[in-house]
mmCIF file of N, CA and C in Angstrom:
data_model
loop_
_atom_site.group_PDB
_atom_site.id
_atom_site.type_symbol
_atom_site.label_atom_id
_atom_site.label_comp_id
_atom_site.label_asym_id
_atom_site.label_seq_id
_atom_site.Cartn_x
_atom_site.Cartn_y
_atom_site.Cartn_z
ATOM 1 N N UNK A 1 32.616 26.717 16.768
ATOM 2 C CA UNK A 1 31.874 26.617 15.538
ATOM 3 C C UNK A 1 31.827 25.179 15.030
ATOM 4 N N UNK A 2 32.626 24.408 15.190
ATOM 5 C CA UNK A 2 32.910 22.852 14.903
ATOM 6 C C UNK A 2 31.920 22.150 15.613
ATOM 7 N N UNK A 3 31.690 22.321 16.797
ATOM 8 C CA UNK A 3 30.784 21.787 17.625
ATOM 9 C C UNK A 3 29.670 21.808 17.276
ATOM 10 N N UNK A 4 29.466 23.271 16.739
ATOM 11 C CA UNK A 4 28.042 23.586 16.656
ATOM 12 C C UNK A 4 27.059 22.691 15.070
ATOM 13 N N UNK A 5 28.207 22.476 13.994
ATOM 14 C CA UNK A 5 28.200 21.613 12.929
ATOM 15 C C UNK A 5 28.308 20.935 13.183
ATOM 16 N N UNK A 6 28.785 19.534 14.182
ATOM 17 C CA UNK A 6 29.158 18.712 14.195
ATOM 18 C C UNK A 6 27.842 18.479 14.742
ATOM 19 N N UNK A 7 27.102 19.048 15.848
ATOM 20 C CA UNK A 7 25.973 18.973 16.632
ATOM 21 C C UNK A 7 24.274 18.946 15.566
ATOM 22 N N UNK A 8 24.616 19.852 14.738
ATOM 23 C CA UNK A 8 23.881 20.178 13.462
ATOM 24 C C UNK A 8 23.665 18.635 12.171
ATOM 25 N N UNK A 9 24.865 18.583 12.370
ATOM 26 C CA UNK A 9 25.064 17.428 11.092
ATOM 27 C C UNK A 9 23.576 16.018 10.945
ATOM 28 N N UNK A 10 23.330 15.753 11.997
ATOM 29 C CA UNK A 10 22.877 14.504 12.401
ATOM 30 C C UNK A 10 21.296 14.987 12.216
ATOM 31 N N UNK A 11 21.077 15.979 12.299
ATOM 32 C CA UNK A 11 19.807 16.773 12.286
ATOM 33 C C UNK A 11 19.598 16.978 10.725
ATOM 34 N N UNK A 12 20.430 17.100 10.250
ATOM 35 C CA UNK A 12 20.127 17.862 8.852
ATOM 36 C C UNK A 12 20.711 16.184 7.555
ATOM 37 N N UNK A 13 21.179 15.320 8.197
ATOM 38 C CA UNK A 13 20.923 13.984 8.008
ATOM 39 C C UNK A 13 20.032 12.942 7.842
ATOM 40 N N UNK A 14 18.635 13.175 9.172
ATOM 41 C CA UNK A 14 17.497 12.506 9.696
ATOM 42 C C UNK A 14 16.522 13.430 8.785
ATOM 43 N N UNK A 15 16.830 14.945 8.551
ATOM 44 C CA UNK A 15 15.680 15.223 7.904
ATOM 45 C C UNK A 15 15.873 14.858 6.265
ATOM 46 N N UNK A 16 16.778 15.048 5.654
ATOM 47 C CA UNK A 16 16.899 14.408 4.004
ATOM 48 C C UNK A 16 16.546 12.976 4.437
ATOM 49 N N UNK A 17 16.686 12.355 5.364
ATOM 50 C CA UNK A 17 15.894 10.981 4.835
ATOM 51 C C UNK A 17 15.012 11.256 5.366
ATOM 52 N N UNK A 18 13.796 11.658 6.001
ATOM 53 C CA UNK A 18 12.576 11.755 5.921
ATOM 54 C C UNK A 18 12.228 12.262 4.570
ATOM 55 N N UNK A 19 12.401 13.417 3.920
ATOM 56 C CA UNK A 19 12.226 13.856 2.425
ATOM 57 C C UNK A 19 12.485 12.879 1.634
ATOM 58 N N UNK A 20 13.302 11.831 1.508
ATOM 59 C CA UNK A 20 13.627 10.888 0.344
ATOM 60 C C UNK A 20 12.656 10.621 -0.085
ATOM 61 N N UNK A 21 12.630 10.175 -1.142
ATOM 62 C CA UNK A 21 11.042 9.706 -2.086
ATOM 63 C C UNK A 21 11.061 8.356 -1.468
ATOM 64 N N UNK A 22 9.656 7.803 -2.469
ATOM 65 C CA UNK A 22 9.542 6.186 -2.291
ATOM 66 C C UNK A 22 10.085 5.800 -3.343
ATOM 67 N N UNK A 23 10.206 3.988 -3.539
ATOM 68 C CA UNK A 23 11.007 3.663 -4.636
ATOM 69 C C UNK A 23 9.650 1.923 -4.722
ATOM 70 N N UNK A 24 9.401 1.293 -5.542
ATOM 71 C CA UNK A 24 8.509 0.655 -5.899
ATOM 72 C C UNK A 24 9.586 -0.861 -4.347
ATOM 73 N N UNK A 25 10.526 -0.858 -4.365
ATOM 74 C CA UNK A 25 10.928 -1.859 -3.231
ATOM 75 C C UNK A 25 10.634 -1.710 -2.298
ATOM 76 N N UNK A 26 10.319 -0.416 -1.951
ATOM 77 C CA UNK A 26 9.901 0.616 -0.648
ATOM 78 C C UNK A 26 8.565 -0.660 -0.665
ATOM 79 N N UNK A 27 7.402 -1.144 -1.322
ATOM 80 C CA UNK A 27 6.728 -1.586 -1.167
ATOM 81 C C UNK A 27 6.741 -3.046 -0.821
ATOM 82 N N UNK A 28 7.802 -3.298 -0.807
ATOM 83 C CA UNK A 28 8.767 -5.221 -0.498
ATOM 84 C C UNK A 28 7.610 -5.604 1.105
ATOM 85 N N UNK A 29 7.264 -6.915 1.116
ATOM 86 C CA UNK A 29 6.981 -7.518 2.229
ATOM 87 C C UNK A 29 6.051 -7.745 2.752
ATOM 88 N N UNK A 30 5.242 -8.128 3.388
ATOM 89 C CA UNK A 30 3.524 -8.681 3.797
ATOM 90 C C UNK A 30 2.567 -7.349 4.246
ATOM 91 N N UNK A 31 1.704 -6.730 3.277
ATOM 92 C CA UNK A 31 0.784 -5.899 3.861
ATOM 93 C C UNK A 31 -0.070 -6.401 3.821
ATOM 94 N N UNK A 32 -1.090 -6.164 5.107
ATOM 95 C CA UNK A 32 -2.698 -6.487 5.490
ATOM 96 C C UNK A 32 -3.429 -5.352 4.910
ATOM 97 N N UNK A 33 -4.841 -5.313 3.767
ATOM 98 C CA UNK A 33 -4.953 -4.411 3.441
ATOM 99 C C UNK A 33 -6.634 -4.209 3.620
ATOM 100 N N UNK A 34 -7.630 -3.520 3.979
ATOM 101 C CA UNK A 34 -8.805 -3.528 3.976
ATOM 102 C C UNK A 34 -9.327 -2.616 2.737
ATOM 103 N N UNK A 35 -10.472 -2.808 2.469
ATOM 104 C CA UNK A 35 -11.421 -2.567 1.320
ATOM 105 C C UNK A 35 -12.824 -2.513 1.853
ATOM 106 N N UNK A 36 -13.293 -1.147 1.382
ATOM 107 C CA UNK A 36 -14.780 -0.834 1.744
ATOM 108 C C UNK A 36 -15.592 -0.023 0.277
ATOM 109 N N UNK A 37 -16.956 -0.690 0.655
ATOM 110 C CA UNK A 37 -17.597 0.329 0.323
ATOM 111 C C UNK A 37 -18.856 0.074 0.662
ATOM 112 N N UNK A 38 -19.283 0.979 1.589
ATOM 113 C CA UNK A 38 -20.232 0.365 2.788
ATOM 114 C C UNK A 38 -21.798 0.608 1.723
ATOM 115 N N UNK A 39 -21.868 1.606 0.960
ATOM 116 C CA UNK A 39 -23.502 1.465 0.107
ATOM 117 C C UNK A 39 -23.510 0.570 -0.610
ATOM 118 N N UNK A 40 -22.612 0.083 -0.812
ATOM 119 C CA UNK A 40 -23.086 -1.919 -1.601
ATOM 120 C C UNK A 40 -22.602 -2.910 -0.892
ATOM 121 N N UNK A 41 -22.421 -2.315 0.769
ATOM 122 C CA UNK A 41 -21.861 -3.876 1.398
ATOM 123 C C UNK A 41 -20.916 -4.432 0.708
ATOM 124 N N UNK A 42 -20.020 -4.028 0.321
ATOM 125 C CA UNK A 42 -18.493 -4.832 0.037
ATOM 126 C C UNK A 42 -17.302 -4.252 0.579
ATOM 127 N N UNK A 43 -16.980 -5.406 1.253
ATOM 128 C CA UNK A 43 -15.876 -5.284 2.251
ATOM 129 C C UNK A 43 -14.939 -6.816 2.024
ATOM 130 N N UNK A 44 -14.002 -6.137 2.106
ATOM 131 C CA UNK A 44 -12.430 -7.010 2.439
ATOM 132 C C UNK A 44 -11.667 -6.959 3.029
ATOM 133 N N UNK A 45 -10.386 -7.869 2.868
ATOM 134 C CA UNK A 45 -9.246 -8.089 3.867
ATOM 135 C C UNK A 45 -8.493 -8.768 2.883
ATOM 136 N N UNK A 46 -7.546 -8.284 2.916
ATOM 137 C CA UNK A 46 -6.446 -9.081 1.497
ATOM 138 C C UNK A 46 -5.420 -9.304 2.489
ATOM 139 N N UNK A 47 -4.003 -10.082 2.279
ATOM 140 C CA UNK A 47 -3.227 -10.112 2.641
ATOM 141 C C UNK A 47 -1.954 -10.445 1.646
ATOM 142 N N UNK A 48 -1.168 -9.528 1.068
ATOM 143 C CA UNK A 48 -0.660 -9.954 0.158
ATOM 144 C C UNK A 48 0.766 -9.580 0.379
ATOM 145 N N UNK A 49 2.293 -10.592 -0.624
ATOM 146 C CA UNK A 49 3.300 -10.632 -0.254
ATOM 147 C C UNK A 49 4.354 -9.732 -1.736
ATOM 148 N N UNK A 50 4.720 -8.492 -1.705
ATOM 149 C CA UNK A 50 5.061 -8.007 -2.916
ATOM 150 C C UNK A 50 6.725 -7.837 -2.448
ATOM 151 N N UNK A 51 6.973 -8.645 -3.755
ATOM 152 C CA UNK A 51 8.714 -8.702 -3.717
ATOM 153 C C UNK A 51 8.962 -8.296 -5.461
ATOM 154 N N UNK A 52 9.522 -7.264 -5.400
ATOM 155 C CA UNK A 52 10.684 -6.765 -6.634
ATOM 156 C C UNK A 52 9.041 -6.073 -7.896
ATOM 157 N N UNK A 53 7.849 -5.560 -7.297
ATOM 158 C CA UNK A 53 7.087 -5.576 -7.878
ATOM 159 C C UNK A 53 6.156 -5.905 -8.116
ATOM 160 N N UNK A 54 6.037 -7.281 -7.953
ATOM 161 C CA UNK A 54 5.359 -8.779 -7.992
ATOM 162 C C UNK A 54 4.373 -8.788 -6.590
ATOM 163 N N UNK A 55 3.033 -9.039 -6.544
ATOM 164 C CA UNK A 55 2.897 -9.491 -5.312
ATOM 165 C C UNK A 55 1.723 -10.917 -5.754
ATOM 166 N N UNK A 56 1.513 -11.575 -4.589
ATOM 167 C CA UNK A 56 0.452 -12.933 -4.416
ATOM 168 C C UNK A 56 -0.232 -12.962 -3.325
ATOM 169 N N UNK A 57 -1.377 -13.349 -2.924
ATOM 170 C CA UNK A 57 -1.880 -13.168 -1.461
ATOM 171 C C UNK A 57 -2.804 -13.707 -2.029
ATOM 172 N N UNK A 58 -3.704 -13.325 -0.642
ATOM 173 C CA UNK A 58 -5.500 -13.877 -0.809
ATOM 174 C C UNK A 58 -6.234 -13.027 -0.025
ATOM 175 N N UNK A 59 -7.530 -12.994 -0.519
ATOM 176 C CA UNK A 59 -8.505 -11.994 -0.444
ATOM 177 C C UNK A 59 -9.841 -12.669 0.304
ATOM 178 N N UNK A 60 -10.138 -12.123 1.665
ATOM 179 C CA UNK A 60 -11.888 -12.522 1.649
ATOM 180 C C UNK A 60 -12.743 -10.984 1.678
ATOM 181 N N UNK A 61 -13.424 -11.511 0.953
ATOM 182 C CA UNK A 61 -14.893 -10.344 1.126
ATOM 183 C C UNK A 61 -16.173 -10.986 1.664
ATOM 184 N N UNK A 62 -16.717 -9.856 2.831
ATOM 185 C CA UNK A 62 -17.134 -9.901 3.862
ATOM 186 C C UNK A 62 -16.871 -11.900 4.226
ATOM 187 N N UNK A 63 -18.338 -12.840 4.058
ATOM 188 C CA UNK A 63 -18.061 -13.984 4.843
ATOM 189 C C UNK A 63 -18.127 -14.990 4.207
ATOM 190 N N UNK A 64 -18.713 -15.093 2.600
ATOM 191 C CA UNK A 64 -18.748 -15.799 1.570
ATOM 192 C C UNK A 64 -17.823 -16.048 0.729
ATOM 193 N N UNK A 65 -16.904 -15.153 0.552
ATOM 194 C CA UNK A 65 -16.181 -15.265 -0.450
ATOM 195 C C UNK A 65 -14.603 -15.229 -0.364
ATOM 196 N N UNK A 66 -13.655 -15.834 -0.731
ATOM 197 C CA UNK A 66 -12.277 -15.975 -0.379
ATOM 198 C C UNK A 66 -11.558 -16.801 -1.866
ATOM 199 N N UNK A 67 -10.772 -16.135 -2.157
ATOM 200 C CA UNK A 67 -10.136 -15.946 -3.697
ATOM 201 C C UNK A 67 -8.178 -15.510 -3.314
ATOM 202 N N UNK A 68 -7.641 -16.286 -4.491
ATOM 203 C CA UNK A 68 -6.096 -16.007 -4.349
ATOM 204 C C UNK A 68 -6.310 -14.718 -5.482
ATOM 205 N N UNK A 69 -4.919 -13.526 -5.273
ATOM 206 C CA UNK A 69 -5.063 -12.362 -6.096
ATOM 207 C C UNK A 69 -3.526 -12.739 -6.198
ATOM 208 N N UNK A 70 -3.066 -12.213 -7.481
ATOM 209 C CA UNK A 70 -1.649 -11.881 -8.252
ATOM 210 C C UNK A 70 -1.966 -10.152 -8.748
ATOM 211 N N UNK A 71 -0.359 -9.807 -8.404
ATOM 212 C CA UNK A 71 -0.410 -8.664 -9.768
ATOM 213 C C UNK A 71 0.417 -7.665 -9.787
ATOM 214 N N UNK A 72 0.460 -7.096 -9.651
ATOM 215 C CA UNK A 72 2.085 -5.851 -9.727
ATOM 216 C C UNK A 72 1.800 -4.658 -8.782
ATOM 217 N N UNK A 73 2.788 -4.298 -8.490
ATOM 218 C CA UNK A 73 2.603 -3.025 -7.640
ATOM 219 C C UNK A 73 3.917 -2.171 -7.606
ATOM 220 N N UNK A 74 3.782 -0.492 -8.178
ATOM 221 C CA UNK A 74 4.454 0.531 -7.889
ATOM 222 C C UNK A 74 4.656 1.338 -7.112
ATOM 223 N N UNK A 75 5.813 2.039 -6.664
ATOM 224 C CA UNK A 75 5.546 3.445 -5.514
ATOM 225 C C UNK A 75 6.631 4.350 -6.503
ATOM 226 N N UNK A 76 5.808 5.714 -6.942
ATOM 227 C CA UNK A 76 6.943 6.918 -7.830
ATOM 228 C C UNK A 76 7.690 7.758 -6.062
ATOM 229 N N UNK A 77 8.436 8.318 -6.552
ATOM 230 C CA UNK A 77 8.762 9.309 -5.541
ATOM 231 C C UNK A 77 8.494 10.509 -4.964
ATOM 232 N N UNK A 78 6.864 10.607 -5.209
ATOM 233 C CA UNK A 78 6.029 11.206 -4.454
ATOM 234 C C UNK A 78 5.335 10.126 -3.402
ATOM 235 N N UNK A 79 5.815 9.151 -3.225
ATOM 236 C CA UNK A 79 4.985 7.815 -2.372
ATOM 237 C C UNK A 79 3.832 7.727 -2.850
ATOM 238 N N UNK A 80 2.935 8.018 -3.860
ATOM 239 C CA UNK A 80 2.003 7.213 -4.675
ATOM 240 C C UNK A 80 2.503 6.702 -5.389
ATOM 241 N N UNK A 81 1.413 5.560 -4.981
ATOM 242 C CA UNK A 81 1.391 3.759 -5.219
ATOM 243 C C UNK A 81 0.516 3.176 -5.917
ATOM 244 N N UNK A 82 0.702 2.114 -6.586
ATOM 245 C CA UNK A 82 -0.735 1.784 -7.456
ATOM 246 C C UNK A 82 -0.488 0.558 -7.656
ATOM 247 N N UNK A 83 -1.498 -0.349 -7.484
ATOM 248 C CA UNK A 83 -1.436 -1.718 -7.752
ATOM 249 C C UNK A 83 -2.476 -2.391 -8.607
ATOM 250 N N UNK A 84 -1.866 -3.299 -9.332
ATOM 251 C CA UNK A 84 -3.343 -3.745 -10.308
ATOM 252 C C UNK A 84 -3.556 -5.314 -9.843
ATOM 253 N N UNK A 85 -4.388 -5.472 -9.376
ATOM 254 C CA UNK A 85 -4.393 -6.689 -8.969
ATOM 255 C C UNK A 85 -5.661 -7.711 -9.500
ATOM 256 N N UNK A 86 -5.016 -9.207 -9.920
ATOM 257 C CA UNK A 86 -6.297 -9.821 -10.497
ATOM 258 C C UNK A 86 -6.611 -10.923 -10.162
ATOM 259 N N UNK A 87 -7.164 -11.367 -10.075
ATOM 260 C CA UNK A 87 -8.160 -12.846 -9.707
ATOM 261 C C UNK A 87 -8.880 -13.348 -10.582
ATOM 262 N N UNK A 88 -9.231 -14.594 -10.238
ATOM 263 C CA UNK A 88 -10.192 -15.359 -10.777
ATOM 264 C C UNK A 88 -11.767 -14.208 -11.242
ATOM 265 N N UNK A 89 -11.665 -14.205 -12.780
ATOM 266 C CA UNK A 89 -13.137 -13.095 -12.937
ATOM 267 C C UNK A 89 -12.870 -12.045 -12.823
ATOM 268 N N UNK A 90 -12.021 -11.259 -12.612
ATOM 269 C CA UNK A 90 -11.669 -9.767 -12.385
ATOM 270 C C UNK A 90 -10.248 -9.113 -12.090
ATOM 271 N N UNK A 91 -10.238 -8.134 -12.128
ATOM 272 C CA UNK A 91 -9.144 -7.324 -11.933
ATOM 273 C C UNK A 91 -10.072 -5.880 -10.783
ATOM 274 N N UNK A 92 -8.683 -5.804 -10.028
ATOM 275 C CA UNK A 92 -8.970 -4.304 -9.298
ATOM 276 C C UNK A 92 -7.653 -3.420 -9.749
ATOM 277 N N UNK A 93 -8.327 -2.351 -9.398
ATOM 278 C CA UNK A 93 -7.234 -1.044 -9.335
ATOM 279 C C UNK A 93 -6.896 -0.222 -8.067
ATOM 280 N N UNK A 94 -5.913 -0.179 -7.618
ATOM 281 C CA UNK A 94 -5.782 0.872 -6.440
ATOM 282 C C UNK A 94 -4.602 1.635 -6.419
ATOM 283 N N UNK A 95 -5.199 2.804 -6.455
ATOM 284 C CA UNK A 95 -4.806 4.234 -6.257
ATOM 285 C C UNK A 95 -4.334 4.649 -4.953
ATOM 286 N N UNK A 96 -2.865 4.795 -4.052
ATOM 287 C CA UNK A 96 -2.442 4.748 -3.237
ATOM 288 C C UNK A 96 -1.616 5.821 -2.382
ATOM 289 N N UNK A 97 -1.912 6.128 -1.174
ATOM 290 C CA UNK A 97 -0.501 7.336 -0.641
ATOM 291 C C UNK A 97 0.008 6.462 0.271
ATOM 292 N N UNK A 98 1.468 6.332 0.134
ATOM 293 C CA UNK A 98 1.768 5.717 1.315
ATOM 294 C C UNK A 98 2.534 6.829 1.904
ATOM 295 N N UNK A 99 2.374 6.582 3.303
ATOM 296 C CA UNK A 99 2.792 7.610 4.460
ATOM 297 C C UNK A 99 4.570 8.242 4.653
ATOM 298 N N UNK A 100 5.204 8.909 5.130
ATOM 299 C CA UNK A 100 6.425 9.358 5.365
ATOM 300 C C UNK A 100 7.002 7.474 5.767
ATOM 301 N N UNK A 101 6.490 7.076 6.661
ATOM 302 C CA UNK A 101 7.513 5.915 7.087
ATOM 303 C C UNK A 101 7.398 4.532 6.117
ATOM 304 N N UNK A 102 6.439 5.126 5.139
ATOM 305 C CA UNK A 102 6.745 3.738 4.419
ATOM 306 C C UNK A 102 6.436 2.300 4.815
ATOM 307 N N UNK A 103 5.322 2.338 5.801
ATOM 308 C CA UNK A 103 4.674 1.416 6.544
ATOM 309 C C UNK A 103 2.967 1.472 6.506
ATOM 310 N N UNK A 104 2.389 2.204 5.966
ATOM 311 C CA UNK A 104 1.364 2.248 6.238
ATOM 312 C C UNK A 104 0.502 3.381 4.524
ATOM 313 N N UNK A 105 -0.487 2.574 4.289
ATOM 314 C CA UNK A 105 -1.234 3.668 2.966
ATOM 315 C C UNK A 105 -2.849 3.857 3.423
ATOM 316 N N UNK A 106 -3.035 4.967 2.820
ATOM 317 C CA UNK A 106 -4.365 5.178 1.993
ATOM 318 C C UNK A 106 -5.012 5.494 0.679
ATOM 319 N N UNK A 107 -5.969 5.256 0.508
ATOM 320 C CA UNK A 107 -6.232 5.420 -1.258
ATOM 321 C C UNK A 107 -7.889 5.259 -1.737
ATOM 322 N N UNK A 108 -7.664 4.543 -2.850
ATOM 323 C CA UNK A 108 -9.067 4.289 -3.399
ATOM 324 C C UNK A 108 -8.675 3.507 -4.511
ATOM 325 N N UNK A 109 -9.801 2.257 -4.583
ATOM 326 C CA UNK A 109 -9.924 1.492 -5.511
ATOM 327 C C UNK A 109 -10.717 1.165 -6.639
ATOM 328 N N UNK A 110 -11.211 0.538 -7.406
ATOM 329 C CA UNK A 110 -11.928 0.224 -8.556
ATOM 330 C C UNK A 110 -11.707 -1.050 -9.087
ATOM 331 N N UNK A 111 -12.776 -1.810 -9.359
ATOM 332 C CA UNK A 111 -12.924 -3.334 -10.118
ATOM 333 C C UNK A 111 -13.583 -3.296 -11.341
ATOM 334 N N UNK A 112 -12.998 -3.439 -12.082
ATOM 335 C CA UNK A 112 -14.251 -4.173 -13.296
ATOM 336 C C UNK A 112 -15.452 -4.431 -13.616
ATOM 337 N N UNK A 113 -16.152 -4.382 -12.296
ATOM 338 C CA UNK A 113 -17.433 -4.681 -12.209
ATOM 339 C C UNK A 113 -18.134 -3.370 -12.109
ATOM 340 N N UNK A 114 -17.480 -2.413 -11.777
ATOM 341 C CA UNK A 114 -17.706 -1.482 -11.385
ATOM 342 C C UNK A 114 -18.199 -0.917 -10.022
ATOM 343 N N UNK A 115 -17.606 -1.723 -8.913
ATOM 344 C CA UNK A 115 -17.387 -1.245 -7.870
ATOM 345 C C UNK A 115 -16.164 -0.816 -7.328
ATOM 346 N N UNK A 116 -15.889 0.532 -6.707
ATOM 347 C CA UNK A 116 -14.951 1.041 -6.340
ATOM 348 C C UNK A 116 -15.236 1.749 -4.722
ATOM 349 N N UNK A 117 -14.271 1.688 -3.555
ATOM 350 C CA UNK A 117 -14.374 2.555 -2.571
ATOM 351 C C UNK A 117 -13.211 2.793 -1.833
ATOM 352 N N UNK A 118 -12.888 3.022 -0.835
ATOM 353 C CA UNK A 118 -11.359 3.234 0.289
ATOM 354 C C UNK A 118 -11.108 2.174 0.354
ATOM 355 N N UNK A 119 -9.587 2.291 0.320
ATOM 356 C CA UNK A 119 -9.075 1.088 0.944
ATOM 357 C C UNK A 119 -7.465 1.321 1.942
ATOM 358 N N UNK A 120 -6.821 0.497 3.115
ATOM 359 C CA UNK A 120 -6.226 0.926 3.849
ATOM 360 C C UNK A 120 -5.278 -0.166 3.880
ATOM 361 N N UNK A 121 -3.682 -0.069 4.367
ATOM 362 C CA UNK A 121 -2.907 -1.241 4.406
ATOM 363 C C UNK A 121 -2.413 -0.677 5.583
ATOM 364 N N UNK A 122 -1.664 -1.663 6.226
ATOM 365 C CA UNK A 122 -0.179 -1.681 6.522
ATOM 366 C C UNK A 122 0.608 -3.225 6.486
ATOM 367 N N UNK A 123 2.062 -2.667 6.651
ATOM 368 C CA UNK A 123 2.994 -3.447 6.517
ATOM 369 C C UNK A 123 3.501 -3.716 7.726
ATOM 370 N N UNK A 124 3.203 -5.348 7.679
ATOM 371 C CA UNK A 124 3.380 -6.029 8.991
ATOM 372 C C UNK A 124 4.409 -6.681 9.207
#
């Protein structure tokens, strides 16, 4: 019977940390993130660095345009995530799931201007 718990233990270990929630640090470190919304042709590529909350990066959309972004970012312990991020002229919003491993999201965004569509990361 010892064996059979002892054999058990490691199993029932690996799965409570898969269940663990996210925690907003969970979001710590360089994600590459894309942005679409293909009926108004706007598209991006951000690359931004979020430590303790905080993140900074830079943004191009499609081939004209390239801008530094600041701004904060959360994860509750359902792993939705949300980041408000702003630039020069604007602010965005994104609405986020990040995945079981905590490496990778999906979601949807919104700007000020009033364009909003999908957007995708991971952590590189």
């Amino acid at each position: 019977m010892k064996k059979l718990l002892l054999a058990a233990l490691p199993a029932v270990l690996f799965s409570a940390q898969l269940q663990a929630g996210c925690k907003t640090p969970d979001l710590n470190g360089t994600w590459i993130m894309y942005q679409s919304n293909l009926a108004e042709q706007h598209t991006g590529r951000r690359q931004i660095n979020v430590v303790g909350g905080a993140f900074t990066g830079h943004c191009v959309m499609g081939h004209h345009m390239a801008f530094d972004v600041t701004g904060t970012a959360s994860a509750d312990k359902n792993c939705e995530a949300s980041l408000q991020m702003d630039f020069s002229g604007g602010s965005s919003t994104f609405d986020l799931q990040l995945a079981r491993n905590k490496q990778v999201f999906v979601g949807q965004w919104s700007n000020n201007f009033g364009t909003g569509g999908i957007s995708s990361g991971v952590k590189r």
